[in-house]
Amino acid sequence: MGKIAVYPGSFDPITNGHCDIIRRGLRLFDKVIVAIAVNGTKSPLFTIEERLEMLRESLKDMPGVEVDTFDGLLVDFVVKRQADAILRGLRAVSDFEYEFQMALMNRKLNKKIQTVFLMTGLRWIYISSSIIKEAARFGGDTSDMAPDIVCKRLRQKFGVPEP
Ligand code: COA
């Protein structure tokens, strides 16, 4: 069996930055399971079903990607899916502390699971799901930051007319 990575997150919604990490993750792993955390601490804009639909549509051209959800501990999901590693993206120094803490906690919970970090592409360094939602809420153009399906669903959510 090839190497499998789990790429976890809220994906509320998926951005071009996430897509970049997944695409590059596929050069290291035979399979990347993109997994939405159901019990996240944030109040999401999109339901799990809506996020799954956007993930599937955005990643449909990437063979080797699977989309799933998980509840509970990430390390338990990694074991359940017989994956080898957790894949995470780092955008800036500000991400480091949180990611470092999370990686160490996950290692404490299960020392067999490694976390692999990829630097986010320079183009996407300023992007986050929140900042895209904020721009879209007031009718801003997000077409260079997120997949088409996400931009469309954001316009629908906020009642912004199609361009
Ligand atoms: N490009 C652009 N933006 C990116 C990005 C990239 N490459 N990588 C992350 N982001 C953004 C996201 O859009 C998100 O933005 P937001 O805060 O505006 O929503 C932010 O960075 C971080 O989100 P994400 O990567 O989705 O992680 P998260 O913090 O929402 O999710 C979990 C964290 C779900 C992975 C983590 O809480 C978890 O594993 N939970 C399960 C419970 C558990 O096991 N806990 C113990 C481990 S500590």
Tab-separated table of C-alpha atoms and ligand atoms in Angstrom:
chain	number	residue	atom	x	y	z
A	1	MET	CA	0.000	0.000	0.000
A	2	GLY	CA	1.289	3.479	-0.885
A	3	LYS	CA	1.840	6.341	1.503
A	4	ILE	CA	-1.292	8.107	2.702
A	5	ALA	CA	-1.606	11.564	4.281
A	6	VAL	CA	-4.569	13.134	6.015
A	7	TYR	CA	-4.977	16.861	5.360
A	8	PRO	CA	-7.355	18.053	8.111
A	9	GLY	CA	-9.078	21.370	8.542
A	10	SER	CA	-12.322	23.290	8.761
A	11	PHE	CA	-12.385	24.128	5.032
A	12	ASP	CA	-15.042	26.784	5.624
A	13	PRO	CA	-14.545	27.188	2.690
A	14	ILE	CA	-11.617	25.619	0.813
A	15	THR	CA	-9.258	28.244	-0.670
A	16	ASN	CA	-6.654	28.246	-3.437
A	17	GLY	CA	-4.060	28.038	-0.657
A	18	HIS	CA	-5.492	24.711	0.515
A	19	CYS	CA	-5.607	23.450	-3.106
A	20	ASP	CA	-1.930	24.366	-3.502
A	21	ILE	CA	-0.951	22.338	-0.415
A	22	ILE	CA	-3.029	19.352	-1.575
A	23	ARG	CA	-1.548	19.452	-5.089
A	24	ARG	CA	1.986	19.530	-3.705
A	25	GLY	CA	1.140	16.928	-1.068
A	26	LEU	CA	0.285	14.554	-3.912
A	27	ARG	CA	3.908	14.691	-5.028
A	28	LEU	CA	4.932	13.228	-1.666
A	29	PHE	CA	2.027	10.892	-0.963
A	30	ASP	CA	0.130	8.401	-3.117
A	31	LYS	CA	-3.118	9.472	-1.554
A	32	VAL	CA	-4.248	12.600	0.313
A	33	ILE	CA	-7.417	12.335	2.376
A	34	VAL	CA	-8.851	15.821	2.816
A	35	ALA	CA	-10.796	15.610	6.065
A	36	ILE	CA	-13.263	18.125	7.447
A	37	ALA	CA	-13.330	18.330	11.249
A	38	VAL	CA	-16.981	18.040	12.222
A	39	ASN	CA	-16.456	19.112	15.807
A	40	GLY	CA	-14.343	22.185	15.096
A	41	THR	CA	-14.299	25.042	17.571
A	42	LYS	CA	-15.228	27.679	14.977
A	43	SER	CA	-18.800	28.675	14.025
A	44	PRO	CA	-18.905	27.723	10.370
A	45	LEU	CA	-20.668	29.622	7.601
A	46	PHE	CA	-21.188	26.481	5.503
A	47	THR	CA	-22.713	23.170	6.607
A	48	ILE	CA	-20.649	19.989	6.391
A	49	GLU	CA	-22.610	18.956	3.272
A	50	GLU	CA	-21.920	22.299	1.599
A	51	ARG	CA	-18.221	22.074	2.452
A	52	LEU	CA	-18.036	18.500	1.149
A	53	GLU	CA	-19.655	19.556	-2.125
A	54	MET	CA	-17.171	22.434	-2.554
A	55	LEU	CA	-14.216	20.156	-1.746
A	56	ARG	CA	-15.354	17.466	-4.199
A	57	GLU	CA	-15.917	19.961	-7.000
A	58	SER	CA	-12.666	21.866	-6.367
A	59	LEU	CA	-10.521	18.725	-6.205
A	60	LYS	CA	-12.201	16.626	-8.891
A	61	ASP	CA	-9.240	16.985	-11.262
A	62	MET	CA	-6.743	15.675	-8.716
A	63	PRO	CA	-6.496	11.883	-8.822
A	64	GLY	CA	-5.317	10.507	-5.511
A	65	VAL	CA	-7.494	12.829	-3.446
A	66	GLU	CA	-10.301	11.580	-1.265
A	67	VAL	CA	-12.701	13.710	0.734
A	68	ASP	CA	-14.002	12.673	4.145
A	69	THR	CA	-15.148	14.007	7.526
A	70	PHE	CA	-14.060	13.115	11.031
A	71	ASP	CA	-15.372	13.559	14.526
A	72	GLY	CA	-13.207	13.332	17.627
A	73	LEU	CA	-9.442	13.114	17.687
A	74	LEU	CA	-7.520	13.607	14.473
A	75	VAL	CA	-4.960	10.922	15.391
A	76	ASP	CA	-7.756	8.351	15.798
A	77	PHE	CA	-9.023	9.190	12.320
A	78	VAL	CA	-5.486	8.851	10.920
A	79	VAL	CA	-5.223	5.353	12.443
A	80	LYS	CA	-8.709	4.403	11.247
A	81	ARG	CA	-7.852	5.409	7.680
A	82	GLN	CA	-4.478	3.598	7.919
A	83	ALA	CA	-2.689	6.808	6.972
A	84	ASP	CA	0.991	7.490	7.596
A	85	ALA	CA	1.074	11.208	8.225
A	86	ILE	CA	-0.795	14.442	8.854
A	87	LEU	CA	-0.243	17.097	6.198
A	88	ARG	CA	-0.427	20.785	7.160
A	89	GLY	CA	0.414	24.034	5.427
A	90	LEU	CA	2.371	26.880	6.965
A	91	ARG	CA	1.642	30.375	5.692
A	92	ALA	CA	3.562	32.678	7.961
A	93	VAL	CA	5.441	32.837	11.239
A	94	SER	CA	2.087	33.473	12.908
A	95	ASP	CA	0.934	29.960	11.965
A	96	PHE	CA	4.005	28.367	13.470
A	97	GLU	CA	3.168	28.493	17.171
A	98	TYR	CA	-0.299	26.971	16.737
A	99	GLU	CA	0.916	24.338	14.284
A	100	PHE	CA	3.881	23.448	16.495
A	101	GLN	CA	1.578	23.006	19.487
A	102	MET	CA	-0.872	20.901	17.497
A	103	ALA	CA	1.868	18.696	16.002
A	104	LEU	CA	3.383	18.083	19.437
A	105	MET	CA	-0.009	17.308	20.939
A	106	ASN	CA	-0.772	14.873	18.134
A	107	ARG	CA	2.608	13.212	18.607
A	108	LYS	CA	1.929	12.936	22.331
A	109	LEU	CA	-1.410	11.308	21.578
A	110	ASN	CA	0.092	8.888	19.054
A	111	LYS	CA	3.843	8.823	18.594
A	112	LYS	CA	3.682	6.776	15.405
A	113	ILE	CA	2.031	9.546	13.407
A	114	GLN	CA	4.246	12.184	11.824
A	115	THR	CA	3.159	15.681	10.825
A	116	VAL	CA	4.534	16.972	7.529
A	117	PHE	CA	4.509	20.719	6.862
A	118	LEU	CA	4.596	22.335	3.453
A	119	MET	CA	5.179	26.047	2.962
A	120	THR	CA	2.143	27.643	1.368
A	121	GLY	CA	2.819	29.094	-2.073
A	122	LEU	CA	3.837	32.766	-1.926
A	123	ARG	CA	0.744	33.741	-3.934
A	124	TRP	CA	-1.548	32.466	-1.182
A	125	ILE	CA	0.369	33.628	1.857
A	126	TYR	CA	-2.182	36.313	2.816
A	127	ILE	CA	-5.273	34.160	2.279
A	128	SER	CA	-7.473	32.564	4.896
A	129	SER	CA	-11.040	31.283	4.773
A	130	SER	CA	-12.151	34.149	7.052
A	131	ILE	CA	-10.642	36.899	4.937
A	132	ILE	CA	-12.282	35.475	1.797
A	133	LYS	CA	-15.663	35.316	3.561
A	134	GLU	CA	-15.200	38.899	4.719
A	135	ALA	CA	-14.458	40.133	1.193
A	136	ALA	CA	-17.336	38.126	-0.307
A	137	ARG	CA	-19.824	39.356	2.296
A	138	PHE	CA	-19.469	42.886	0.937
A	139	GLY	CA	-19.441	41.898	-2.726
A	140	GLY	CA	-15.650	41.766	-3.189
A	141	ASP	CA	-14.190	39.717	-6.036
A	142	THR	CA	-12.708	36.494	-4.642
A	143	SER	CA	-12.093	34.784	-7.974
A	144	ASP	CA	-8.300	34.852	-7.580
A	145	MET	CA	-8.409	33.384	-4.065
A	146	ALA	CA	-10.805	30.442	-4.157
A	147	PRO	CA	-12.134	27.847	-6.626
A	148	ASP	CA	-15.081	28.906	-8.834
A	149	ILE	CA	-17.592	26.766	-6.942
A	150	VAL	CA	-16.604	28.482	-3.673
A	151	CYS	CA	-16.990	31.971	-5.152
A	152	LYS	CA	-20.415	30.981	-6.462
A	153	ARG	CA	-21.579	29.505	-3.151
A	154	LEU	CA	-20.308	32.601	-1.310
A	155	ARG	CA	-22.302	34.890	-3.612
A	156	GLN	CA	-25.401	32.754	-3.019
A	157	LYS	CA	-24.869	32.795	0.755
A	158	PHE	CA	-24.514	36.573	0.862
A	159	GLY	CA	-27.082	37.370	-1.832
A	160	VAL	CA	-24.510	38.968	-4.134
A	161	PRO	CA	-25.549	38.943	-7.835
A	162	GLU	CA	-23.525	36.894	-10.344
A	163	PRO	CA	-20.968	39.045	-12.216
B	1	COA	N1	-3.725	28.590	2.442
B	1	COA	C1	-4.624	29.467	2.842
B	1	COA	N2	-5.240	29.407	4.036
B	1	COA	C2	-4.933	28.410	4.835
B	1	COA	C3	-4.000	27.452	4.483
B	1	COA	C4	-3.382	27.568	3.223
B	1	COA	N3	-2.483	26.696	2.801
B	1	COA	N4	-3.884	26.577	5.492
B	1	COA	C5	-4.704	26.985	6.451
B	1	COA	N5	-5.349	28.102	6.055
B	1	COA	C6	-6.278	28.880	6.846
B	1	COA	C7	-7.655	28.357	6.846
B	1	COA	O1	-8.376	28.921	5.783
B	1	COA	C8	-8.166	28.782	8.181
B	1	COA	O2	-8.631	30.087	8.097
B	1	COA	P1	-9.716	30.665	9.132
B	1	COA	O3	-9.085	30.632	10.491
B	1	COA	O4	-9.955	32.012	8.617
B	1	COA	O5	-10.910	29.757	9.035
B	1	COA	C9	-6.916	28.752	9.059
B	1	COA	O6	-5.837	28.822	8.186
B	1	COA	C10	-6.715	27.513	9.854
B	1	COA	O7	-7.613	26.548	9.416
B	1	COA	P2	-7.389	25.046	9.093
B	1	COA	O8	-6.116	24.752	8.431
B	1	COA	O9	-8.628	24.615	8.404
B	1	COA	O10	-7.250	24.443	10.476
B	1	COA	P3	-8.214	24.587	11.638
B	1	COA	O11	-7.474	25.332	12.677
B	1	COA	O12	-9.545	25.123	11.242
B	1	COA	O13	-8.416	23.073	11.963
B	1	COA	C11	-8.016	21.012	13.057
B	1	COA	C12	-7.713	22.475	12.956
B	1	COA	C13	-9.457	20.684	12.691
B	1	COA	C14	-7.114	20.257	12.119
B	1	COA	C15	-7.719	20.605	14.521
B	1	COA	O14	-8.451	21.447	15.366
B	1	COA	C16	-8.066	19.173	14.820
B	1	COA	O15	-7.344	18.285	14.462
B	1	COA	N6	-9.206	18.947	15.502
B	1	COA	C17	-9.657	17.629	15.880
B	1	COA	C18	-9.541	17.418	17.395
B	1	COA	C19	-8.151	17.014	17.786
B	1	COA	O16	-7.650	15.986	17.400
B	1	COA	N7	-7.520	17.848	18.619
B	1	COA	C20	-6.206	17.572	19.147
B	1	COA	C21	-5.150	18.072	18.261
B	1	COA	S1	-4.488	19.563	18.905
